[in-house]
PDB file of C-alpha atoms in Angstrom:
ATOM      1  CA  MET O 163      12.194  42.389  60.292  1.00  0.00           C
ATOM      2  CA  ILE O 164      11.366  41.240  56.722  1.00  0.00           C
ATOM      3  CA  ALA O 165      14.145  38.909  56.119  1.00  0.00           C
ATOM      4  CA  LYS O 166      12.687  36.569  58.794  1.00  0.00           C
ATOM      5  CA  PRO O 167       9.215  35.509  57.040  1.00  0.00           C
ATOM      6  CA  VAL O 168      11.326  34.982  53.954  1.00  0.00           C
ATOM      7  CA  SER O 169      13.816  32.492  55.665  1.00  0.00           C
ATOM      8  CA  THR O 170      10.612  30.928  57.170  1.00  0.00           C
ATOM      9  CA  PHE O 171       8.866  30.630  53.435  1.00  0.00           C
ATOM     10  CA  ALA O 172      11.984  29.416  51.787  1.00  0.00           C
ATOM     11  CA  GLN O 173      12.183  26.854  54.772  1.00  0.00           C
ATOM     12  CA  ARG O 174       8.830  25.234  54.272  1.00  0.00           C
ATOM     13  CA  ALA O 175       9.037  25.494  50.566  1.00  0.00           C
ATOM     14  CA  LEU O 176      12.322  23.291  51.117  1.00  0.00           C
ATOM     15  CA  ALA O 177      10.553  20.814  53.274  1.00  0.00           C
ATOM     16  CA  ALA O 178       7.708  20.745  51.226  1.00  0.00           C
ATOM     17  CA  ALA O 179      10.093  19.717  48.099  1.00  0.00           C
ATOM     18  CA  ALA O 180      11.871  17.337  50.205  1.00  0.00           C
ATOM     19  CA  ALA O 181       8.527  15.525  51.285  1.00  0.00           C
ATOM     20  CA  LEU O 182       7.296  15.580  47.720  1.00  0.00           C
ATOM     21  CA  ALA O 183      10.545  14.134  46.533  1.00  0.00           C
ATOM     22  CA  ILE O 184      10.374  11.292  48.990  1.00  0.00           C
ATOM     23  CA  LEU O 185       6.653  10.736  48.416  1.00  0.00           C
ATOM     24  CA  ALA O 186       7.666  10.422  44.491  1.00  0.00           C
ATOM     25  CA  VAL O 187      10.583   8.109  44.992  1.00  0.00           C
ATOM     26  CA  ALA O 188       7.892   5.955  47.364  1.00  0.00           C
ATOM     27  CA  VAL O 189       5.200   6.133  44.790  1.00  0.00           C
ATOM     28  CA  ALA O 190       7.755   4.959  41.871  1.00  0.00           C
ATOM     29  CA  GLY O 191       8.768   1.919  44.032  1.00  0.00           C
ATOM     30  CA  CYS O 192       5.483   0.841  44.744  1.00  0.00           C
ATOM     31  CA  ALA O 193       4.170   1.469  41.225  1.00  0.00           C
ATOM     32  CA  LYS O 194       6.886  -0.531  39.320  1.00  0.00           C
ATOM     33  CA  PRO O 195       5.947  -3.981  39.385  1.00  0.00           C
ATOM     34  CA  ALA O 196       2.262  -3.482  38.451  1.00  0.00           C
ATOM     35  CA  GLN O 197       3.414  -1.107  35.490  1.00  0.00           C
ATOM     36  CA  PRO O 198       0.917  -1.780  32.719  1.00  0.00           C
ATOM     37  CA  ARG O 199       2.651  -2.079  29.207  1.00  0.00           C
ATOM     38  CA  THR O 200       1.395  -1.700  25.843  1.00  0.00           C
ATOM     39  CA  PHE O 201       2.247  -3.810  22.977  1.00  0.00           C
ATOM     40  CA  THR O 202       1.552  -2.862  19.143  1.00  0.00           C
ATOM     41  CA  VAL O 203      -0.299  -5.191  16.825  1.00  0.00           C
ATOM     42  CA  THR O 204      -0.176  -4.004  13.222  1.00  0.00           C
ATOM     43  CA  ILE O 205      -2.271  -5.227  10.495  1.00  0.00           C
ATOM     44  CA  ALA O 206      -0.751  -5.099   7.185  1.00  0.00           C
ATOM     45  CA  GLN O 207      -1.959  -6.944   3.926  1.00  0.00           C
ATOM     46  CA  MET O 208      -4.725  -8.708   5.202  1.00  0.00           C
ATOM     47  CA  ALA O 209      -3.127 -10.164   8.255  1.00  0.00           C
ATOM     48  CA  TYR O 210      -2.785  -9.417  11.798  1.00  0.00           C
ATOM     49  CA  GLY O 211       1.235  -9.096  12.742  1.00  0.00           C
ATOM     50  CA  PRO O 212       2.813 -11.189  15.815  1.00  0.00           C
ATOM     51  CA  THR O 213       0.774 -10.827  18.875  1.00  0.00           C
ATOM     52  CA  PRO O 214       3.048 -10.014  22.266  1.00  0.00           C
ATOM     53  CA  PRO O 215       3.934 -13.614  23.688  1.00  0.00           C
ATOM     54  CA  SER O 216       4.328 -12.480  27.304  1.00  0.00           C
ATOM     55  CA  MET O 217       0.854 -10.293  28.211  1.00  0.00           C
ATOM     56  CA  ARG O 218      -0.393  -9.670  31.636  1.00  0.00           C
ATOM     57  CA  VAL O 219      -4.143  -8.735  32.967  1.00  0.00           C
ATOM     58  CA  GLY O 220      -3.923  -4.639  32.847  1.00  0.00           C
ATOM     59  CA  ASP O 221      -1.512  -4.342  29.786  1.00  0.00           C
ATOM     60  CA  SER O 222      -2.868  -3.031  26.449  1.00  0.00           C
ATOM     61  CA  ILE O 223      -2.903  -3.567  22.980  1.00  0.00           C
ATOM     62  CA  LYS O 224      -2.304  -0.617  20.412  1.00  0.00           C
ATOM     63  CA  TRP O 225      -4.020  -1.715  17.132  1.00  0.00           C
ATOM     64  CA  VAL O 226      -2.122  -0.123  14.181  1.00  0.00           C
ATOM     65  CA  ASN O 227      -4.036  -0.755  10.783  1.00  0.00           C
ATOM     66  CA  ALA O 228      -1.097  -0.301   8.434  1.00  0.00           C
ATOM     67  CA  ASP O 229      -3.245  -1.830   5.419  1.00  0.00           C
ATOM     68  CA  ILE O 230      -5.372  -0.206   2.926  1.00  0.00           C
ATOM     69  CA  LEU O 231      -8.827  -1.655   4.203  1.00  0.00           C
ATOM     70  CA  GLN O 232     -10.662  -1.306   6.780  1.00  0.00           C
ATOM     71  CA  HIS O 233     -10.441  -4.045   9.551  1.00  0.00           C
ATOM     72  CA  THR O 234     -12.073  -4.996  13.036  1.00  0.00           C
ATOM     73  CA  ALA O 235     -10.205  -6.933  15.951  1.00  0.00           C
ATOM     74  CA  THR O 236     -13.055  -8.635  17.241  1.00  0.00           C
ATOM     75  CA  ALA O 237     -12.764 -11.129  20.234  1.00  0.00           C
ATOM     76  CA  LYS O 238     -14.819 -14.212  19.791  1.00  0.00           C
ATOM     77  CA  ASP O 239     -15.514 -14.016  23.427  1.00  0.00           C
ATOM     78  CA  GLY O 240     -17.045 -10.668  23.004  1.00  0.00           C
ATOM     79  CA  SER O 241     -14.288  -9.024  25.381  1.00  0.00           C
ATOM     80  CA  PHE O 242     -13.469  -6.314  22.625  1.00  0.00           C
ATOM     81  CA  ASP O 243     -14.080  -5.047  19.150  1.00  0.00           C
ATOM     82  CA  VAL O 244     -12.331  -2.375  17.542  1.00  0.00           C
ATOM     83  CA  ASP O 245     -13.203  -0.476  14.360  1.00  0.00           C
ATOM     84  CA  LEU O 246     -10.157   0.382  12.221  1.00  0.00           C
ATOM     85  CA  PRO O 247     -10.527   2.360   9.266  1.00  0.00           C
ATOM     86  CA  PRO O 248      -7.484   2.258   7.131  1.00  0.00           C
ATOM     87  CA  LYS O 249      -4.226   3.806   8.766  1.00  0.00           C
ATOM     88  CA  ALA O 250      -6.075   4.424  12.234  1.00  0.00           C
ATOM     89  CA  THR O 251      -4.997   3.252  15.548  1.00  0.00           C
ATOM     90  CA  ALA O 252      -6.807   2.119  18.533  1.00  0.00           C
ATOM     91  CA  THR O 253      -6.028   0.960  22.082  1.00  0.00           C
ATOM     92  CA  THR O 254      -7.527  -2.083  23.938  1.00  0.00           C
ATOM     93  CA  ARG O 255      -6.838  -2.949  27.678  1.00  0.00           C
ATOM     94  CA  ILE O 256      -7.023  -6.444  28.550  1.00  0.00           C
ATOM     95  CA  ALA O 257      -8.745  -6.923  31.630  1.00  0.00           C
ATOM     96  CA  HIS O 258      -9.021 -10.778  31.753  1.00  0.00           C
ATOM     97  CA  ALA O 259      -6.556 -13.698  32.006  1.00  0.00           C
ATOM     98  CA  GLY O 260      -6.683 -16.376  29.437  1.00  0.00           C
ATOM     99  CA  THR O 261      -6.636 -16.860  25.786  1.00  0.00           C
ATOM    100  CA  VAL O 262      -8.510 -14.773  23.578  1.00  0.00           C
ATOM    101  CA  ASP O 263      -9.055 -15.479  19.731  1.00  0.00           C
ATOM    102  CA  PHE O 264      -9.966 -12.711  17.554  1.00  0.00           C
ATOM    103  CA  TYR O 265     -10.584 -11.969  13.960  1.00  0.00           C
ATOM    104  CA  CYS O 266     -11.670  -9.052  11.665  1.00  0.00           C
ATOM    105  CA  ARG O 267     -15.466  -9.156  11.203  1.00  0.00           C
ATOM    106  CA  TYR O 268     -15.210  -7.917   7.455  1.00  0.00           C
ATOM    107  CA  HIS O 269     -12.814 -10.569   6.487  1.00  0.00           C
ATOM    108  CA  PRO O 270     -13.155 -13.679   8.623  1.00  0.00           C
ATOM    109  CA  GLY O 271     -10.348 -15.322   7.659  1.00  0.00           C
ATOM    110  CA  MET O 272      -8.197 -13.158   9.088  1.00  0.00           C
ATOM    111  CA  THR O 273      -7.564 -14.293  12.495  1.00  0.00           C
ATOM    112  CA  GLY O 274      -5.026 -13.936  15.791  1.00  0.00           C
ATOM    113  CA  ARG O 275      -4.574 -15.022  19.527  1.00  0.00           C
ATOM    114  CA  LEU O 276      -3.825 -13.328  22.482  1.00  0.00           C
ATOM    115  CA  SER O 277      -2.386 -15.229  25.687  1.00  0.00           C
ATOM    116  CA  VAL O 278      -2.934 -13.420  29.005  1.00  0.00           C
ATOM    117  CA  ALA O 279      -1.616 -14.239  32.203  1.00  0.00           C
ATOM    118  CA  GLY O 280      -3.018 -13.551  35.411  1.00  0.00           C
TER     119      GLY O 280
ATOM    120  CA  MET P 556       2.224 -52.177 -15.255  1.00  0.00           C
ATOM    121  CA  ILE P 557       0.264 -49.398 -13.775  1.00  0.00           C
ATOM    122  CA  LEU P 558       3.115 -47.462 -13.077  1.00  0.00           C
ATOM    123  CA  ARG P 559       3.901 -47.719 -16.779  1.00  0.00           C
ATOM    124  CA  HIS P 560       0.581 -46.470 -17.574  1.00  0.00           C
ATOM    125  CA  MET P 561       0.459 -43.804 -15.123  1.00  0.00           C
ATOM    126  CA  SER P 562       4.026 -42.571 -16.743  1.00  0.00           C
ATOM    127  CA  ALA P 563       2.730 -42.714 -20.132  1.00  0.00           C
ATOM    128  CA  ALA P 564      -0.560 -40.848 -19.130  1.00  0.00           C
ATOM    129  CA  ALA P 565       1.982 -38.201 -17.385  1.00  0.00           C
ATOM    130  CA  ALA P 566       3.898 -37.812 -20.903  1.00  0.00           C
ATOM    131  CA  ALA P 567       0.677 -37.345 -22.745  1.00  0.00           C
ATOM    132  CA  LEU P 568      -0.604 -34.658 -19.926  1.00  0.00           C
ATOM    133  CA  ALA P 569       2.994 -33.036 -20.577  1.00  0.00           C
ATOM    134  CA  LEU P 570       2.105 -32.903 -24.271  1.00  0.00           C
ATOM    135  CA  LEU P 571      -1.056 -31.399 -23.800  1.00  0.00           C
ATOM    136  CA  ALA P 572       0.099 -28.845 -21.359  1.00  0.00           C
ATOM    137  CA  LEU P 573       3.159 -27.444 -23.431  1.00  0.00           C
ATOM    138  CA  PRO P 574       1.349 -25.945 -25.969  1.00  0.00           C
ATOM    139  CA  ALA P 575      -1.427 -24.557 -23.782  1.00  0.00           C
ATOM    140  CA  ALA P 576       1.346 -22.978 -21.454  1.00  0.00           C
ATOM    141  CA  ALA P 577       3.153 -21.566 -24.836  1.00  0.00           C
ATOM    142  CA  MET P 578      -0.167 -20.275 -25.779  1.00  0.00           C
ATOM    143  CA  ALA P 579      -0.459 -18.625 -22.232  1.00  0.00           C
ATOM    144  CA  GLN P 580       3.218 -16.966 -22.769  1.00  0.00           C
ATOM    145  CA  ALA P 581       2.385 -15.557 -26.186  1.00  0.00           C
ATOM    146  CA  ALA P 582      -0.816 -14.404 -24.912  1.00  0.00           C
ATOM    147  CA  LYS P 583       0.908 -12.796 -21.473  1.00  0.00           C
ATOM    148  CA  PRO P 584      -0.596  -9.328 -20.968  1.00  0.00           C
ATOM    149  CA  ASN P 585       1.575  -6.275 -20.080  1.00  0.00           C
ATOM    150  CA  ASP P 586       1.648  -4.145 -17.083  1.00  0.00           C
ATOM    151  CA  ALA P 587      -0.788  -1.778 -18.670  1.00  0.00           C
ATOM    152  CA  GLN P 588      -3.543  -4.405 -19.754  1.00  0.00           C
ATOM    153  CA  ILE P 589      -3.268  -6.014 -16.233  1.00  0.00           C
ATOM    154  CA  ALA P 590      -4.042  -2.816 -14.182  1.00  0.00           C
ATOM    155  CA  HIS P 591      -6.734  -2.200 -16.704  1.00  0.00           C
ATOM    156  CA  ILE P 592      -8.225  -5.970 -16.034  1.00  0.00           C
ATOM    157  CA  ALA P 593      -7.764  -5.451 -12.291  1.00  0.00           C
ATOM    158  CA  TYR P 594      -9.173  -2.052 -11.954  1.00  0.00           C
ATOM    159  CA  THR P 595     -12.307  -2.963 -14.187  1.00  0.00           C
ATOM    160  CA  ALA P 596     -13.011  -5.835 -12.209  1.00  0.00           C
ATOM    161  CA  GLY P 597     -12.974  -4.174  -9.079  1.00  0.00           C
ATOM    162  CA  GLN P 598     -15.360  -1.308 -10.465  1.00  0.00           C
ATOM    163  CA  LEU P 599     -17.644  -4.032 -11.907  1.00  0.00           C
ATOM    164  CA  ASP P 600     -18.052  -5.329  -8.484  1.00  0.00           C
ATOM    165  CA  ILE P 601     -18.497  -1.904  -6.781  1.00  0.00           C
ATOM    166  CA  ALA P 602     -21.395  -1.357  -9.485  1.00  0.00           C
ATOM    167  CA  ALA P 603     -23.061  -4.571  -8.554  1.00  0.00           C
ATOM    168  CA  GLY P 604     -22.658  -4.030  -4.725  1.00  0.00           C
ATOM    169  CA  LYS P 605     -24.305  -0.601  -5.091  1.00  0.00           C
ATOM    170  CA  GLN P 606     -26.994  -2.339  -7.203  1.00  0.00           C
ATOM    171  CA  ALA P 607     -27.791  -4.528  -4.070  1.00  0.00           C
ATOM    172  CA  LEU P 608     -27.687  -1.600  -1.755  1.00  0.00           C
ATOM    173  CA  ALA P 609     -30.277  -0.430  -3.699  1.00  0.00           C
ATOM    174  CA  LYS P 610     -32.435  -3.159  -3.837  1.00  0.00           C
ATOM    175  CA  SER P 611     -31.947  -5.475  -1.221  1.00  0.00           C
ATOM    176  CA  HIS P 612     -33.322  -5.520   2.151  1.00  0.00           C
ATOM    177  CA  ASN P 613     -31.475  -8.063   3.519  1.00  0.00           C
ATOM    178  CA  LYS P 614     -29.250  -6.931   6.418  1.00  0.00           C
ATOM    179  CA  ALA P 615     -26.547  -9.833   5.458  1.00  0.00           C
ATOM    180  CA  VAL P 616     -26.583  -9.181   1.929  1.00  0.00           C
ATOM    181  CA  ARG P 617     -26.459  -5.274   2.459  1.00  0.00           C
ATOM    182  CA  ASP P 618     -23.680  -5.902   4.853  1.00  0.00           C
ATOM    183  CA  PHE P 619     -21.887  -7.819   2.224  1.00  0.00           C
ATOM    184  CA  ALA P 620     -22.581  -5.396  -0.207  1.00  0.00           C
ATOM    185  CA  GLN P 621     -21.267  -2.319   1.367  1.00  0.00           C
ATOM    186  CA  GLU P 622     -17.974  -4.602   2.506  1.00  0.00           C
ATOM    187  CA  MET P 623     -17.664  -4.962  -1.636  1.00  0.00           C
ATOM    188  CA  VAL P 624     -17.932  -1.404  -2.343  1.00  0.00           C
ATOM    189  CA  ARG P 625     -15.473  -0.546   0.593  1.00  0.00           C
ATOM    190  CA  ASP P 626     -12.902  -2.892  -0.314  1.00  0.00           C
ATOM    191  CA  HIS P 627     -12.914  -2.768  -4.056  1.00  0.00           C
ATOM    192  CA  THR P 628     -12.910   1.250  -3.732  1.00  0.00           C
ATOM    193  CA  ALA P 629      -9.824   1.158  -1.303  1.00  0.00           C
ATOM    194  CA  VAL P 630      -7.857  -1.380  -3.892  1.00  0.00           C
ATOM    195  CA  ASN P 631      -8.982   0.770  -7.093  1.00  0.00           C
ATOM    196  CA  ASP P 632      -7.793   3.718  -5.007  1.00  0.00           C
ATOM    197  CA  GLN P 633      -4.611   2.759  -4.496  1.00  0.00           C
ATOM    198  CA  ALA P 634      -4.047   1.107  -7.918  1.00  0.00           C
ATOM    199  CA  LEU P 635      -5.046   4.631  -9.468  1.00  0.00           C
ATOM    200  CA  ALA P 636      -2.319   6.302  -7.208  1.00  0.00           C
ATOM    201  CA  LEU P 637       0.127   3.084  -8.417  1.00  0.00           C
ATOM    202  CA  VAL P 638      -0.153   3.570 -11.976  1.00  0.00           C
ATOM    203  CA  LYS P 639       0.046   7.165 -11.489  1.00  0.00           C
ATOM    204  CA  LYS P 640       3.225   6.906  -9.928  1.00  0.00           C
ATOM    205  CA  LEU P 641       4.671   4.326 -12.361  1.00  0.00           C
ATOM    206  CA  GLY P 642       3.324   6.756 -15.593  1.00  0.00           C
ATOM    207  CA  VAL P 643       1.277   3.459 -16.954  1.00  0.00           C
ATOM    208  CA  THR P 644      -1.890   4.134 -18.489  1.00  0.00           C
ATOM    209  CA  PRO P 645      -4.214   1.256 -18.183  1.00  0.00           C
ATOM    210  CA  GLN P 646      -4.900  -0.343 -21.705  1.00  0.00           C
ATOM    211  CA  ALA P 647      -8.363  -1.546 -22.745  1.00  0.00           C
ATOM    212  CA  ASN P 648      -7.991  -5.237 -23.637  1.00  0.00           C
ATOM    213  CA  PRO P 649     -10.061  -8.200 -24.810  1.00  0.00           C
ATOM    214  CA  THR P 650     -10.221  -9.682 -21.215  1.00  0.00           C
ATOM    215  CA  SER P 651     -11.396  -6.293 -19.400  1.00  0.00           C
ATOM    216  CA  THR P 652     -14.147  -5.762 -22.086  1.00  0.00           C
ATOM    217  CA  ALA P 653     -15.472  -9.380 -21.809  1.00  0.00           C
ATOM    218  CA  LEU P 654     -15.572  -8.716 -18.046  1.00  0.00           C
ATOM    219  CA  SER P 655     -17.455  -5.525 -18.779  1.00  0.00           C
ATOM    220  CA  GLY P 656     -19.875  -6.912 -20.967  1.00  0.00           C
ATOM    221  CA  ALA P 657     -20.634  -9.927 -18.909  1.00  0.00           C
ATOM    222  CA  ALA P 658     -21.122  -7.514 -15.841  1.00  0.00           C
ATOM    223  CA  ALA P 659     -23.237  -5.090 -17.838  1.00  0.00           C
ATOM    224  CA  ALA P 660     -25.886  -8.161 -18.917  1.00  0.00           C
ATOM    225  CA  LYS P 661     -25.825  -9.389 -15.195  1.00  0.00           C
ATOM    226  CA  LEU P 662     -26.775  -5.885 -13.657  1.00  0.00           C
ATOM    227  CA  LYS P 663     -29.566  -5.454 -16.728  1.00  0.00           C
ATOM    228  CA  ALA P 664     -31.110  -8.944 -15.676  1.00  0.00           C
ATOM    229  CA  TYR P 665     -30.829  -8.502 -11.875  1.00  0.00           C
ATOM    230  CA  ALA P 666     -32.511  -5.185 -12.297  1.00  0.00           C
ATOM    231  CA  LYS P 667     -35.653  -7.235 -12.961  1.00  0.00           C
ATOM    232  CA  LEU P 668     -35.664  -9.334  -9.664  1.00  0.00           C
ATOM    233  CA  SER P 669     -36.631  -8.188  -6.542  1.00  0.00           C
ATOM    234  CA  GLY P 670     -36.889  -9.812  -2.872  1.00  0.00           C
ATOM    235  CA  ALA P 671     -35.230 -13.011  -2.118  1.00  0.00           C
ATOM    236  CA  ALA P 672     -34.609 -13.619  -6.008  1.00  0.00           C
ATOM    237  CA  PHE P 673     -32.388 -10.479  -6.123  1.00  0.00           C
ATOM    238  CA  ASP P 674     -30.519 -11.556  -3.187  1.00  0.00           C
ATOM    239  CA  LYS P 675     -29.668 -15.264  -4.508  1.00  0.00           C
ATOM    240  CA  ALA P 676     -28.941 -14.006  -7.972  1.00  0.00           C
ATOM    241  CA  TYR P 677     -26.579 -11.292  -6.457  1.00  0.00           C
ATOM    242  CA  VAL P 678     -25.072 -13.739  -4.301  1.00  0.00           C
ATOM    243  CA  ASP P 679     -24.128 -16.818  -6.237  1.00  0.00           C
ATOM    244  CA  ASN P 680     -22.896 -14.492  -9.133  1.00  0.00           C
ATOM    245  CA  GLU P 681     -20.448 -12.836  -6.115  1.00  0.00           C
ATOM    246  CA  VAL P 682     -19.067 -16.417  -5.389  1.00  0.00           C
ATOM    247  CA  ALA P 683     -18.803 -17.023  -9.392  1.00  0.00           C
ATOM    248  CA  TYR P 684     -17.103 -13.561 -10.175  1.00  0.00           C
ATOM    249  CA  HIS P 685     -14.860 -13.834  -7.388  1.00  0.00           C
ATOM    250  CA  LYS P 686     -13.610 -17.537  -8.416  1.00  0.00           C
ATOM    251  CA  THR P 687     -13.313 -16.008 -12.093  1.00  0.00           C
ATOM    252  CA  VAL P 688     -11.163 -13.073 -11.039  1.00  0.00           C
ATOM    253  CA  ASN P 689      -9.234 -14.913  -8.462  1.00  0.00           C
ATOM    254  CA  GLY P 690      -8.400 -17.477 -10.910  1.00  0.00           C
ATOM    255  CA  ALA P 691      -7.392 -15.278 -13.418  1.00  0.00           C
ATOM    256  CA  LEU P 692      -4.995 -12.985 -10.902  1.00  0.00           C
ATOM    257  CA  GLU P 693      -3.330 -16.422  -9.803  1.00  0.00           C
ATOM    258  CA  SER P 694      -2.833 -18.470 -12.777  1.00  0.00           C
ATOM    259  CA  THR P 695      -2.305 -15.292 -15.275  1.00  0.00           C
ATOM    260  CA  LEU P 696      -2.233 -11.744 -13.933  1.00  0.00           C
ATOM    261  CA  ILE P 697       0.043 -11.757 -10.882  1.00  0.00           C
ATOM    262  CA  PRO P 698       2.655 -14.107 -12.660  1.00  0.00           C
ATOM    263  CA  SER P 699       2.400 -11.837 -15.776  1.00  0.00           C
ATOM    264  CA  ALA P 700       3.103  -8.451 -13.610  1.00  0.00           C
ATOM    265  CA  GLN P 701       6.762  -7.280 -14.497  1.00  0.00           C
ATOM    266  CA  ASN P 702       6.584  -4.285 -11.770  1.00  0.00           C
ATOM    267  CA  GLY P 703       6.987  -5.252  -8.281  1.00  0.00           C
ATOM    268  CA  GLU P 704       4.708  -2.852  -6.854  1.00  0.00           C
ATOM    269  CA  LEU P 705       1.845  -4.074  -9.167  1.00  0.00           C
ATOM    270  CA  LYS P 706       2.773  -7.358  -8.367  1.00  0.00           C
ATOM    271  CA  ALA P 707       2.191  -6.773  -4.418  1.00  0.00           C
ATOM    272  CA  LEU P 708      -1.114  -4.791  -4.935  1.00  0.00           C
ATOM    273  CA  LEU P 709      -2.274  -7.859  -6.897  1.00  0.00           C
ATOM    274  CA  GLN P 710      -1.266 -10.367  -4.168  1.00  0.00           C
ATOM    275  CA  THR P 711      -2.734  -8.152  -1.682  1.00  0.00           C
ATOM    276  CA  GLY P 712      -5.995  -8.003  -3.803  1.00  0.00           C
ATOM    277  CA  LEU P 713      -5.886 -11.842  -4.105  1.00  0.00           C
ATOM    278  CA  LYS P 714      -5.667 -12.276  -0.407  1.00  0.00           C
ATOM    279  CA  LEU P 715      -9.055  -9.828  -0.248  1.00  0.00           C
ATOM    280  CA  PHE P 716     -10.776 -11.264  -2.777  1.00  0.00           C
ATOM    281  CA  THR P 717     -10.168 -14.690  -1.813  1.00  0.00           C
ATOM    282  CA  GLU P 718     -11.975 -13.677   1.699  1.00  0.00           C
ATOM    283  CA  HIS P 719     -14.972 -11.960  -0.135  1.00  0.00           C
ATOM    284  CA  GLN P 720     -15.208 -15.415  -1.974  1.00  0.00           C
ATOM    285  CA  HIS P 721     -15.525 -17.530   1.074  1.00  0.00           C
ATOM    286  CA  HIS P 722     -17.564 -14.705   2.474  1.00  0.00           C
ATOM    287  CA  ALA P 723     -20.166 -14.870  -0.530  1.00  0.00           C
ATOM    288  CA  GLU P 724     -20.154 -18.626  -0.389  1.00  0.00           C
ATOM    289  CA  MET P 725     -21.075 -18.657   3.379  1.00  0.00           C
ATOM    290  CA  LEU P 726     -23.817 -16.014   2.494  1.00  0.00           C
ATOM    291  CA  ALA P 727     -24.809 -18.080  -0.245  1.00  0.00           C
ATOM    292  CA  ALA P 728     -25.127 -21.148   1.978  1.00  0.00           C
ATOM    293  CA  GLY P 729     -27.354 -19.234   4.741  1.00  0.00           C
ATOM    294  CA  LEU P 730     -29.745 -17.836   1.484  1.00  0.00           C
ATOM    295  CA  LYS P 731     -30.625 -21.272   0.328  1.00  0.00           C
TER     296      LYS P 731
END
């Protein structure tokens, strides 16, 4: 009498787990091509490190200020403006395709460029 | 004919340059003196920046002064940590003494100014000051530095102060 509900419960749990597993595979399969990536750009000794050559809309830049000075990463088109105290990091999601020139508001001679594919 | 003149002129220049180079060699500062000059130069610009923050009401000038205080403080903190690590005691010398004397005179003179006259005097002096310090870094301090870490910090300093000089020049052009 007691065994039957337990076995029913176990069967239900198993079925649910199997359904979840199928769902998980399906989600992973769908999401893979659009998976956004995060690239790191390191600032050191008054200069931005290299920017990624193959960015896509939705990817992010993780700015790492390894310098002893405060800097910013400021887009000339106004699409981002990140203040970076020494040793700070910040992440910017890139929402638009195209070429974006950026500079440091405190040291405008520091410049860089992002090229973003659609 | 022209070529001959030119080579004669070049030879004369070389002769002139030689004793100057030899003198520079003899007057080459050591690392303890270099550290003192660089640190002093930074402190003097911090003092000038603080005076500007106390006196100026111009936003662009205040932003610039704030940048000077922040950047030079960061470099000098690093310089202090480095000399401590290397066990070097910065050594006063005629160059750092002359810098301090000149800066004290400017602070005193600018204390009497206000408004646009102060802003202009401060920014023009920042252009001249950074030019002088950058010239010294490039021609004497960086080539003379023996310790690699000190040399690297001075090189970062030169990049930074060159930026400051450009910023000051842009600001000065806007104030005229």
